[in-house]
PDB file of C-alpha atoms in Angstrom:
ATOM      1  CA  MET A1428     123.561  91.642  84.317  1.00  0.00           C
ATOM      2  CA  VAL A1429     124.632  94.590  86.409  1.00  0.00           C
ATOM      3  CA  ALA A1430     123.744  94.221  89.995  1.00  0.00           C
ATOM      4  CA  ALA A1431     122.217  97.697  90.229  1.00  0.00           C
ATOM      5  CA  LEU A1432     119.948  97.050  87.251  1.00  0.00           C
ATOM      6  CA  LEU A1433     118.779  93.319  88.452  1.00  0.00           C
ATOM      7  CA  ALA A1434     118.198  94.894  91.788  1.00  0.00           C
ATOM      8  CA  ASP A1435     115.807  97.381  90.161  1.00  0.00           C
ATOM      9  CA  LEU A1436     114.480  95.111  88.164  1.00  0.00           C
ATOM     10  CA  PHE A1437     113.629  92.805  91.126  1.00  0.00           C
ATOM     11  CA  GLU A1438     112.046  95.794  92.868  1.00  0.00           C
ATOM     12  CA  THR A1439     109.668  96.162  89.883  1.00  0.00           C
ATOM     13  CA  HIS A1440     108.402  92.729  90.686  1.00  0.00           C
ATOM     14  CA  ARG A1441     108.247  93.049  94.547  1.00  0.00           C
ATOM     15  CA  PRO A1442     104.470  93.845  95.020  1.00  0.00           C
ATOM     16  CA  HIS A1443     103.654  90.836  92.700  1.00  0.00           C
ATOM     17  CA  LEU A1444     105.886  88.497  94.768  1.00  0.00           C
ATOM     18  CA  LEU A1445     104.283  90.052  98.047  1.00  0.00           C
ATOM     19  CA  SER A1446     100.820  89.078  96.849  1.00  0.00           C
ATOM     20  CA  VAL A1447     101.968  85.475  95.645  1.00  0.00           C
ATOM     21  CA  ALA A1448     103.932  84.787  99.074  1.00  0.00           C
ATOM     22  CA  TYR A1449     101.170  86.471 101.369  1.00  0.00           C
ATOM     23  CA  ARG A1450      98.430  84.590  99.732  1.00  0.00           C
ATOM     24  CA  LEU A1451     100.056  81.175  99.354  1.00  0.00           C
ATOM     25  CA  THR A1452     101.121  81.530 103.406  1.00  0.00           C
ATOM     26  CA  GLY A1453      98.753  83.494 105.011  1.00  0.00           C
ATOM     27  CA  SER A1454     101.658  84.972 106.952  1.00  0.00           C
ATOM     28  CA  VAL A1455     103.371  88.563 106.584  1.00  0.00           C
ATOM     29  CA  SER A1456     106.537  87.466 108.106  1.00  0.00           C
ATOM     30  CA  ASP A1457     106.757  84.239 105.792  1.00  0.00           C
ATOM     31  CA  ALA A1458     105.729  86.213 102.864  1.00  0.00           C
ATOM     32  CA  GLU A1459     108.369  88.982 103.339  1.00  0.00           C
ATOM     33  CA  ASP A1460     111.073  86.485 104.011  1.00  0.00           C
ATOM     34  CA  ALA A1461     110.222  84.206 101.119  1.00  0.00           C
ATOM     35  CA  VAL A1462     110.390  87.171  98.847  1.00  0.00           C
ATOM     36  CA  GLN A1463     113.812  88.133 100.226  1.00  0.00           C
ATOM     37  CA  GLU A1464     115.053  84.417  99.696  1.00  0.00           C
ATOM     38  CA  SER A1465     113.976  84.569  96.213  1.00  0.00           C
ATOM     39  CA  TRP A1466     116.233  87.574  95.712  1.00  0.00           C
ATOM     40  CA  LEU A1467     119.057  85.992  97.103  1.00  0.00           C
ATOM     41  CA  ARG A1468     118.482  83.123  94.729  1.00  0.00           C
ATOM     42  CA  LEU A1469     118.152  85.249  92.000  1.00  0.00           C
ATOM     43  CA  ALA A1470     121.339  87.152  92.720  1.00  0.00           C
ATOM     44  CA  VAL A1471     123.472  83.933  92.400  1.00  0.00           C
ATOM     45  CA  ALA A1472     121.159  82.345  89.416  1.00  0.00           C
ATOM     46  CA  ARG A1473     122.615  82.191  85.826  1.00  0.00           C
ATOM     47  CA  GLN A1474     120.850  85.286  84.212  1.00  0.00           C
ATOM     48  CA  SER A1475     121.279  83.698  80.635  1.00  0.00           C
ATOM     49  CA  GLU A1476     118.919  80.971  81.587  1.00  0.00           C
ATOM     50  CA  ILE A1477     116.265  83.042  82.716  1.00  0.00           C
ATOM     51  CA  GLU A1478     113.694  84.136  80.026  1.00  0.00           C
ATOM     52  CA  ASP A1479     110.835  85.689  81.797  1.00  0.00           C
ATOM     53  CA  LEU A1480     111.809  86.935  85.112  1.00  0.00           C
ATOM     54  CA  ARG A1481     108.497  87.565  86.457  1.00  0.00           C
ATOM     55  CA  ALA A1482     107.614  83.694  85.972  1.00  0.00           C
ATOM     56  CA  TRP A1483     110.825  82.455  87.219  1.00  0.00           C
ATOM     57  CA  LEU A1484     110.429  84.600  90.471  1.00  0.00           C
ATOM     58  CA  THR A1485     106.780  83.348  90.733  1.00  0.00           C
ATOM     59  CA  THR A1486     107.927  80.062  90.743  1.00  0.00           C
ATOM     60  CA  VAL A1487     110.664  80.419  93.079  1.00  0.00           C
ATOM     61  CA  VAL A1488     108.493  82.047  95.594  1.00  0.00           C
ATOM     62  CA  GLY A1489     105.990  79.186  95.112  1.00  0.00           C
ATOM     63  CA  ARG A1490     108.760  76.702  95.806  1.00  0.00           C
ATOM     64  CA  ILE A1491     109.910  78.675  99.058  1.00  0.00           C
ATOM     65  CA  CYS A1492     106.222  78.814 100.502  1.00  0.00           C
ATOM     66  CA  LEU A1493     105.498  75.441 100.083  1.00  0.00           C
ATOM     67  CA  ASP A1494     108.463  74.410 102.461  1.00  0.00           C
ATOM     68  CA  ARG A1495     106.660  77.068 104.487  1.00  0.00           C
ATOM     69  CA  LEU A1496     103.600  75.855 104.455  1.00  0.00           C
ATOM     70  CA  ARG A1497     104.373  72.422 105.267  1.00  0.00           C
ATOM     71  CA  SER A1498     106.446  73.629 108.435  1.00  0.00           C
ATOM     72  CA  ALA A1499     103.510  75.424 109.545  1.00  0.00           C
ATOM     73  CA  ALA A1500     101.344  72.436 109.064  1.00  0.00           C
ATOM     74  CA  VAL A1501     103.587  70.735 111.794  1.00  0.00           C
ATOM     75  CA  ARG A1502     103.300  73.777 113.744  1.00  0.00           C
ATOM     76  CA  ARG A1503      99.518  73.512 113.803  1.00  0.00           C
ATOM     77  CA  GLU A1504      99.576  70.104 115.083  1.00  0.00           C
ATOM     78  CA  LYS A1505     100.468  71.287 118.648  1.00  0.00           C
ATOM     79  CA  TYR A1506      99.042  74.753 118.389  1.00  0.00           C
ATOM     80  CA  VAL A1507      96.844  75.774 121.402  1.00  0.00           C
ATOM     81  CA  GLY A1508      93.459  76.655 120.169  1.00  0.00           C
ATOM     82  CA  GLN A1509      92.390  78.154 116.959  1.00  0.00           C
ATOM     83  CA  TRP A1510      94.724  78.918 113.784  1.00  0.00           C
ATOM     84  CA  LEU A1511      94.115  82.234 111.875  1.00  0.00           C
ATOM     85  CA  PRO A1512      95.995  84.182 109.199  1.00  0.00           C
ATOM     86  CA  GLU A1513      98.038  87.163 109.942  1.00  0.00           C
ATOM     87  CA  PRO A1514      96.153  89.881 109.107  1.00  0.00           C
ATOM     88  CA  VAL A1515      97.455  93.014 107.357  1.00  0.00           C
ATOM     89  CA  VAL A1516      96.518  96.143 109.163  1.00  0.00           C
ATOM     90  CA  SER A1517      96.799  99.801 107.624  1.00  0.00           C
ATOM     91  CA  ALA A1518      95.132 103.328 108.362  1.00  0.00           C
ATOM     92  CA  VAL A1519      91.717 103.737 107.154  1.00  0.00           C
ATOM     93  CA  THR A1520      93.022 107.238 105.301  1.00  0.00           C
ATOM     94  CA  PRO A1521      95.585 105.943 102.323  1.00  0.00           C
ATOM     95  CA  SER A1522      99.221 106.829 103.268  1.00  0.00           C
ATOM     96  CA  SER A1523     100.956 108.895 100.845  1.00  0.00           C
ATOM     97  CA  THR A1524     103.570 106.194 100.707  1.00  0.00           C
ATOM     98  CA  PRO A1525     101.611 103.249 101.075  1.00  0.00           C
ATOM     99  CA  ASP A1526     103.130  99.865 102.267  1.00  0.00           C
ATOM    100  CA  PRO A1527     103.348  97.389  99.236  1.00  0.00           C
ATOM    101  CA  LEU A1528     101.665  94.793 100.823  1.00  0.00           C
ATOM    102  CA  ALA A1529      98.939  96.714 102.381  1.00  0.00           C
ATOM    103  CA  ALA A1530      98.361  98.123  98.712  1.00  0.00           C
ATOM    104  CA  VAL A1531      98.298  94.444  97.521  1.00  0.00           C
ATOM    105  CA  VAL A1532      95.680  93.216 100.225  1.00  0.00           C
ATOM    106  CA  ARG A1533      93.035  95.546  99.043  1.00  0.00           C
ATOM    107  CA  LYS A1534      91.933  93.094  96.518  1.00  0.00           C
ATOM    108  CA  GLN A1535      88.974  90.930  96.920  1.00  0.00           C
ATOM    109  CA  GLU A1536      90.917  87.643  97.036  1.00  0.00           C
ATOM    110  CA  PHE A1537      93.148  88.591 100.058  1.00  0.00           C
ATOM    111  CA  ARG A1538      90.200  89.677 102.207  1.00  0.00           C
ATOM    112  CA  PHE A1539      90.629  87.949 105.686  1.00  0.00           C
ATOM    113  CA  ALA A1540      88.038  85.642 105.514  1.00  0.00           C
ATOM    114  CA  ALA A1541      89.421  84.335 102.043  1.00  0.00           C
ATOM    115  CA  LEU A1542      92.539  83.695 103.720  1.00  0.00           C
ATOM    116  CA  VAL A1543      90.908  81.794 106.490  1.00  0.00           C
ATOM    117  CA  VAL A1544      89.334  79.309 103.844  1.00  0.00           C
ATOM    118  CA  LEU A1545      92.770  78.950 102.170  1.00  0.00           C
ATOM    119  CA  ASP A1546      94.283  77.878 105.751  1.00  0.00           C
ATOM    120  CA  THR A1547      91.963  75.006 105.396  1.00  0.00           C
ATOM    121  CA  LEU A1548      93.737  73.675 102.481  1.00  0.00           C
ATOM    122  CA  THR A1549      96.397  71.011 102.388  1.00  0.00           C
ATOM    123  CA  PRO A1550      99.786  72.723 101.519  1.00  0.00           C
ATOM    124  CA  PRO A1551      99.658  71.113  97.916  1.00  0.00           C
ATOM    125  CA  GLN A1552      96.038  71.848  97.379  1.00  0.00           C
ATOM    126  CA  ARG A1553      96.838  76.033  98.339  1.00  0.00           C
ATOM    127  CA  VAL A1554      99.570  75.980  96.320  1.00  0.00           C
ATOM    128  CA  ALA A1555      98.032  74.667  93.216  1.00  0.00           C
ATOM    129  CA  PHE A1556      95.018  76.463  93.748  1.00  0.00           C
ATOM    130  CA  VAL A1557      96.652  79.812  94.341  1.00  0.00           C
ATOM    131  CA  LEU A1558      99.252  79.673  91.666  1.00  0.00           C
ATOM    132  CA  HIS A1559      96.843  78.675  88.921  1.00  0.00           C
ATOM    133  CA  ASP A1560      93.483  80.136  89.576  1.00  0.00           C
ATOM    134  CA  GLY A1561      95.143  83.432  91.219  1.00  0.00           C
ATOM    135  CA  PHE A1562      98.357  84.096  88.994  1.00  0.00           C
ATOM    136  CA  SER A1563      97.870  81.742  86.047  1.00  0.00           C
ATOM    137  CA  VAL A1564     100.921  79.559  86.685  1.00  0.00           C
ATOM    138  CA  PRO A1565     100.455  76.529  84.471  1.00  0.00           C
ATOM    139  CA  PHE A1566      99.976  73.390  85.723  1.00  0.00           C
ATOM    140  CA  SER A1567     103.375  71.837  84.389  1.00  0.00           C
ATOM    141  CA  GLU A1568     105.126  74.221  86.680  1.00  0.00           C
ATOM    142  CA  ILE A1569     103.123  73.700  89.344  1.00  0.00           C
ATOM    143  CA  ALA A1570     103.343  70.022  89.015  1.00  0.00           C
ATOM    144  CA  ASP A1571     107.263  70.411  89.005  1.00  0.00           C
ATOM    145  CA  ILE A1572     107.012  72.570  92.288  1.00  0.00           C
ATOM    146  CA  LEU A1573     104.909  69.964  93.838  1.00  0.00           C
ATOM    147  CA  GLY A1574     107.113  66.957  92.337  1.00  0.00           C
ATOM    148  CA  ILE A1575     103.549  65.143  91.192  1.00  0.00           C
ATOM    149  CA  SER A1576     101.749  64.755  87.874  1.00  0.00           C
ATOM    150  CA  VAL A1577     100.123  67.368  85.896  1.00  0.00           C
ATOM    151  CA  ASP A1578      96.906  65.639  86.247  1.00  0.00           C
ATOM    152  CA  SER A1579      97.438  65.183  90.154  1.00  0.00           C
ATOM    153  CA  ALA A1580      98.116  69.015  90.137  1.00  0.00           C
ATOM    154  CA  ARG A1581      94.715  69.630  88.306  1.00  0.00           C
ATOM    155  CA  GLN A1582      92.707  67.576  90.860  1.00  0.00           C
ATOM    156  CA  LEU A1583      94.655  69.282  93.722  1.00  0.00           C
ATOM    157  CA  ALA A1584      93.157  72.752  92.178  1.00  0.00           C
ATOM    158  CA  THR A1585      89.729  71.189  91.712  1.00  0.00           C
ATOM    159  CA  ARG A1586      89.429  70.061  95.164  1.00  0.00           C
ATOM    160  CA  ALA A1587      90.739  73.452  96.546  1.00  0.00           C
ATOM    161  CA  ARG A1588      88.100  75.188  94.397  1.00  0.00           C
ATOM    162  CA  LYS A1589      85.288  73.292  96.011  1.00  0.00           C
ATOM    163  CA  ALA A1590      86.511  74.367  99.420  1.00  0.00           C
ATOM    164  CA  VAL A1591      86.755  77.843  98.590  1.00  0.00           C
ATOM    165  CA  ALA A1592      83.341  78.159  96.767  1.00  0.00           C
ATOM    166  CA  ALA A1593      81.757  77.192 100.227  1.00  0.00           C
ATOM    167  CA  ALA A1594      83.238  80.421 101.680  1.00  0.00           C
ATOM    168  CA  PRO A1595      80.577  83.306 102.280  1.00  0.00           C
ATOM    169  CA  ALA A1596      80.534  85.624  98.944  1.00  0.00           C
ATOM    170  CA  PRO A1597      82.148  88.599  99.406  1.00  0.00           C
ATOM    171  CA  VAL A1598      80.294  91.929  99.811  1.00  0.00           C
ATOM    172  CA  THR A1599      81.223  95.332  98.944  1.00  0.00           C
ATOM    173  CA  ASP A1600      83.028  97.561 101.247  1.00  0.00           C
ATOM    174  CA  ASP A1601      80.117  99.901 101.757  1.00  0.00           C
ATOM    175  CA  GLU A1602      78.166  96.990 103.010  1.00  0.00           C
ATOM    176  CA  HIS A1603      80.935  95.729 105.176  1.00  0.00           C
ATOM    177  CA  ASN A1604      81.357  98.698 106.828  1.00  0.00           C
ATOM    178  CA  ALA A1605      77.681  99.575 107.474  1.00  0.00           C
ATOM    179  CA  ALA A1606      77.246  95.949 108.923  1.00  0.00           C
ATOM    180  CA  VAL A1607      80.563  96.284 111.324  1.00  0.00           C
ATOM    181  CA  GLN A1608      79.658  99.712 112.511  1.00  0.00           C
ATOM    182  CA  ARG A1609      75.884  98.727 113.053  1.00  0.00           C
ATOM    183  CA  LEU A1610      77.373  95.920 115.755  1.00  0.00           C
ATOM    184  CA  LEU A1611      79.620  97.863 116.989  1.00  0.00           C
ATOM    185  CA  ALA A1612      77.245 101.072 117.757  1.00  0.00           C
ATOM    186  CA  ALA A1613      74.784  98.126 119.171  1.00  0.00           C
ATOM    187  CA  LEU A1614      77.421  96.795 121.721  1.00  0.00           C
ATOM    188  CA  GLY A1615      78.073 100.365 122.583  1.00  0.00           C
ATOM    189  CA  SER A1616      74.778 101.037 123.505  1.00  0.00           C
ATOM    190  CA  GLY A1617      74.310  97.471 125.376  1.00  0.00           C
ATOM    191  CA  ASP A1618      70.748  97.325 123.588  1.00  0.00           C
ATOM    192  CA  VAL A1619      70.636  93.331 123.260  1.00  0.00           C
ATOM    193  CA  ASP A1620      67.896  93.445 120.552  1.00  0.00           C
ATOM    194  CA  ALA A1621      69.867  95.726 118.482  1.00  0.00           C
ATOM    195  CA  ILE A1622      73.000  93.205 118.794  1.00  0.00           C
ATOM    196  CA  VAL A1623      71.114  90.442 117.789  1.00  0.00           C
ATOM    197  CA  ALA A1624      69.676  91.934 114.705  1.00  0.00           C
ATOM    198  CA  ALA A1625      73.387  92.983 113.700  1.00  0.00           C
ATOM    199  CA  LEU A1626      74.451  89.519 114.088  1.00  0.00           C
ATOM    200  CA  HIS A1627      73.851  86.658 111.146  1.00  0.00           C
ATOM    201  CA  PRO A1628      71.819  83.594 112.825  1.00  0.00           C
ATOM    202  CA  ASP A1629      75.171  81.618 111.924  1.00  0.00           C
ATOM    203  CA  VAL A1630      77.532  83.803 113.596  1.00  0.00           C
ATOM    204  CA  ARG A1631      80.818  82.835 114.904  1.00  0.00           C
ATOM    205  CA  THR A1632      83.595  84.203 117.058  1.00  0.00           C
ATOM    206  CA  VAL A1633      87.086  82.723 116.046  1.00  0.00           C
ATOM    207  CA  GLY A1634      90.072  83.955 118.463  1.00  0.00           C
ATOM    208  CA  ASP A1635      93.612  82.917 117.988  1.00  0.00           C
ATOM    209  CA  GLY A1636      96.136  83.545 121.061  1.00  0.00           C
ATOM    210  CA  GLY A1637      98.529  80.539 120.146  1.00  0.00           C
ATOM    211  CA  GLY A1638      98.290  79.719 123.905  1.00  0.00           C
ATOM    212  CA  ALA A1639     100.376  82.667 124.569  1.00  0.00           C
ATOM    213  CA  VAL A1640      97.354  85.332 125.379  1.00  0.00           C
ATOM    214  CA  SER A1641      94.112  84.610 126.665  1.00  0.00           C
ATOM    215  CA  THR A1642      91.298  84.395 123.987  1.00  0.00           C
ATOM    216  CA  ALA A1643      88.433  81.819 123.270  1.00  0.00           C
ATOM    217  CA  ILE A1644      90.131  78.307 122.612  1.00  0.00           C
ATOM    218  CA  ASN A1645      86.960  77.092 120.915  1.00  0.00           C
ATOM    219  CA  VAL A1646      84.785  78.518 117.965  1.00  0.00           C
ATOM    220  CA  VAL A1647      82.059  80.420 119.733  1.00  0.00           C
ATOM    221  CA  ALA A1648      78.979  79.815 117.776  1.00  0.00           C
ATOM    222  CA  GLY A1649      75.274  80.839 117.467  1.00  0.00           C
ATOM    223  CA  VAL A1650      73.709  84.416 118.443  1.00  0.00           C
ATOM    224  CA  ASP A1651      73.075  83.697 122.042  1.00  0.00           C
ATOM    225  CA  LYS A1652      76.607  82.745 122.921  1.00  0.00           C
ATOM    226  CA  ASN A1653      77.903  85.691 120.940  1.00  0.00           C
ATOM    227  CA  VAL A1654      75.979  88.212 122.585  1.00  0.00           C
ATOM    228  CA  ARG A1655      76.898  87.059 126.096  1.00  0.00           C
ATOM    229  CA  LEU A1656      80.527  86.638 125.088  1.00  0.00           C
ATOM    230  CA  TRP A1657      80.601  90.317 123.554  1.00  0.00           C
ATOM    231  CA  LEU A1658      78.514  92.069 125.933  1.00  0.00           C
ATOM    232  CA  GLY A1659      80.812  90.646 128.760  1.00  0.00           C
ATOM    233  CA  LEU A1660      84.119  91.558 126.811  1.00  0.00           C
ATOM    234  CA  TRP A1661      82.667  95.216 126.160  1.00  0.00           C
ATOM    235  CA  ARG A1662      81.688  95.778 129.664  1.00  0.00           C
ATOM    236  CA  ARG A1663      85.074  94.252 131.018  1.00  0.00           C
ATOM    237  CA  PHE A1664      87.265  96.217 129.113  1.00  0.00           C
ATOM    238  CA  GLY A1665      85.456  99.328 128.396  1.00  0.00           C
ATOM    239  CA  LEU A1666      85.783  99.148 124.646  1.00  0.00           C
ATOM    240  CA  PHE A1667      83.112 101.989 124.375  1.00  0.00           C
ATOM    241  CA  ASP A1668      82.157 104.808 126.487  1.00  0.00           C
ATOM    242  CA  THR A1669      79.970 102.766 128.663  1.00  0.00           C
ATOM    243  CA  GLU A1670      80.122 101.869 132.296  1.00  0.00           C
ATOM    244  CA  HIS A1671      82.763  99.372 132.584  1.00  0.00           C
ATOM    245  CA  ILE A1672      85.220  97.586 134.830  1.00  0.00           C
ATOM    246  CA  GLY A1673      89.096  98.217 134.739  1.00  0.00           C
ATOM    247  CA  PRO A1674      91.051 100.570 132.692  1.00  0.00           C
ATOM    248  CA  ALA A1675      89.238 101.594 129.319  1.00  0.00           C
ATOM    249  CA  ARG A1676      90.432 100.306 126.192  1.00  0.00           C
ATOM    250  CA  GLN A1677      91.152 102.449 122.890  1.00  0.00           C
ATOM    251  CA  LEU A1678      89.705 101.427 119.900  1.00  0.00           C
ATOM    252  CA  GLU A1679      90.916 102.370 116.363  1.00  0.00           C
ATOM    253  CA  PRO A1680      89.347 101.826 113.141  1.00  0.00           C
ATOM    254  CA  VAL A1681      91.621 100.523 110.658  1.00  0.00           C
ATOM    255  CA  LEU A1682      91.399  98.640 107.647  1.00  0.00           C
ATOM    256  CA  VAL A1683      92.128  94.741 107.983  1.00  0.00           C
ATOM    257  CA  ASN A1684      93.503  92.981 104.608  1.00  0.00           C
ATOM    258  CA  GLY A1685      91.492  96.386 102.953  1.00  0.00           C
ATOM    259  CA  GLN A1686      88.224  96.119 104.921  1.00  0.00           C
ATOM    260  CA  TRP A1687      86.874  97.864 108.072  1.00  0.00           C
ATOM    261  CA  GLY A1688      88.042  96.354 111.066  1.00  0.00           C
ATOM    262  CA  ILE A1689      89.525  97.413 114.508  1.00  0.00           C
ATOM    263  CA  LEU A1690      92.694  97.776 116.590  1.00  0.00           C
ATOM    264  CA  ALA A1691      92.254  97.288 120.026  1.00  0.00           C
ATOM    265  CA  HIS A1692      95.299  98.906 121.581  1.00  0.00           C
ATOM    266  CA  ALA A1693      96.948  97.401 124.718  1.00  0.00           C
ATOM    267  CA  ILE A1694      95.879  98.207 128.204  1.00  0.00           C
ATOM    268  CA  PRO A1695      99.003  98.691 130.480  1.00  0.00           C
ATOM    269  CA  ALA A1696      99.056  96.660 133.659  1.00  0.00           C
ATOM    270  CA  GLU A1697      98.673  99.194 136.555  1.00  0.00           C
ATOM    271  CA  ASN A1698      97.167  99.480 139.797  1.00  0.00           C
ATOM    272  CA  GLY A1699      96.895  95.784 140.184  1.00  0.00           C
ATOM    273  CA  SER A1700      95.402  94.995 137.034  1.00  0.00           C
ATOM    274  CA  ALA A1701      97.022  92.741 134.668  1.00  0.00           C
ATOM    275  CA  GLY A1702      96.277  94.680 131.782  1.00  0.00           C
ATOM    276  CA  ASN A1703      95.414  93.211 128.326  1.00  0.00           C
ATOM    277  CA  PRO A1704      97.346  93.039 125.252  1.00  0.00           C
ATOM    278  CA  GLN A1705      97.057  94.558 121.755  1.00  0.00           C
ATOM    279  CA  ARG A1706      94.449  92.586 119.327  1.00  0.00           C
ATOM    280  CA  VAL A1707      92.956  92.994 116.005  1.00  0.00           C
ATOM    281  CA  TYR A1708      89.363  92.442 115.371  1.00  0.00           C
ATOM    282  CA  ALA A1709      88.387  91.375 111.421  1.00  0.00           C
ATOM    283  CA  PHE A1710      84.943  90.731 110.367  1.00  0.00           C
ATOM    284  CA  THR A1711      82.961  88.886 107.756  1.00  0.00           C
ATOM    285  CA  VAL A1712      79.677  90.000 106.579  1.00  0.00           C
ATOM    286  CA  ARG A1713      77.102  87.924 105.064  1.00  0.00           C
ATOM    287  CA  GLU A1714      73.492  88.936 104.026  1.00  0.00           C
ATOM    288  CA  GLY A1715      73.946  92.360 105.608  1.00  0.00           C
ATOM    289  CA  ARG A1716      74.870  91.055 108.904  1.00  0.00           C
ATOM    290  CA  VAL A1717      78.163  90.013 110.814  1.00  0.00           C
ATOM    291  CA  TRP A1718      78.837  86.364 110.039  1.00  0.00           C
ATOM    292  CA  GLY A1719      82.371  86.038 111.350  1.00  0.00           C
ATOM    293  CA  VAL A1720      84.376  87.710 114.228  1.00  0.00           C
ATOM    294  CA  TYR A1721      87.940  86.853 114.241  1.00  0.00           C
ATOM    295  CA  ASP A1722      89.978  88.087 117.125  1.00  0.00           C
ATOM    296  CA  VAL A1723      93.990  87.961 116.316  1.00  0.00           C
ATOM    297  CA  VAL A1724      95.896  88.192 119.561  1.00  0.00           C
ATOM    298  CA  ASN A1725      98.675  85.991 119.433  1.00  0.00           C
ATOM    299  CA  PRO A1726     101.799  88.715 119.311  1.00  0.00           C
ATOM    300  CA  ALA A1727     103.603  86.528 116.512  1.00  0.00           C
ATOM    301  CA  LYS A1728     100.711  87.311 114.437  1.00  0.00           C
ATOM    302  CA  LEU A1729     100.675  90.930 114.589  1.00  0.00           C
ATOM    303  CA  THR A1730     103.542  91.944 112.682  1.00  0.00           C
ATOM    304  CA  GLY A1731     101.607  93.095 109.805  1.00  0.00           C
ATOM    305  CA  ILE A1732     100.456  96.216 111.268  1.00  0.00           C
ATOM    306  CA  ARG A1733     101.433  98.939 109.009  1.00  0.00           C
ATOM    307  CA  LEU A1734     100.284 102.071 110.864  1.00  0.00           C
ATOM    308  CA  PRO A1735     101.908 105.693 110.826  1.00  0.00           C
ATOM    309  CA  GLN A1736     103.946 106.130 114.258  1.00  0.00           C
TER     310      GLN A1736
END
């Protein structure tokens, strides 16, 4: 097959492969690397032995991502604090030339909360569930990728489904946006009663700084603790136009994995202030109120910001 034609064919499958790789790994960098590696493998493969290019590439990406998941599992054993997926951040107003990955994550199964749940699975469970339930890969092929029997592959997917079923049910974008904006407005006003009303009784804040940047090491659970946490942060960093201590921080509404979130721009160090790094806030809404707040601040996990310069 002519190289140029093969490259063109591969590009038609790139969005699909990115969706497979990102949902498998929860990592923007790993997903992009896996897709690129699949191209390198395709370029040296015997084309006559490939009957279905899309299926072949999906299987190759699955193998590559399994290796990356296993490496990530080893890193997590020594990771400082909580581990969150890498968010894909895009502008609220769609670009005329959207990034392929930013377009992919607008689907419900790529919501940030869904990826948080996938991160609780073992690498084999995640591969079995995502490839079969998400992309209709036969269990026979999944078993071959994992080096196990077909029955074992089915069992892995079944266990994964049970874990995923325990996650909060996705809400509409309108409900999500309204709940998040209600919380932010309450925080901006400093009205404690309004903040409490905007939070789900089981609210939890999860921070991911990877030991490189300061954030909550443990999950902050419960309304009282979250009210104290966020009122303190809002005042300290001037996240709204309220009286605050130190330089003001600019907040930019963005889409985080297709749903309304916040990009908090960095505060530069000046006049004796240490400053504060860029961070992304994602949210999960349950029963009309904010149930989950995710503070992603580890610089290594912010490569998925797709905003116009």
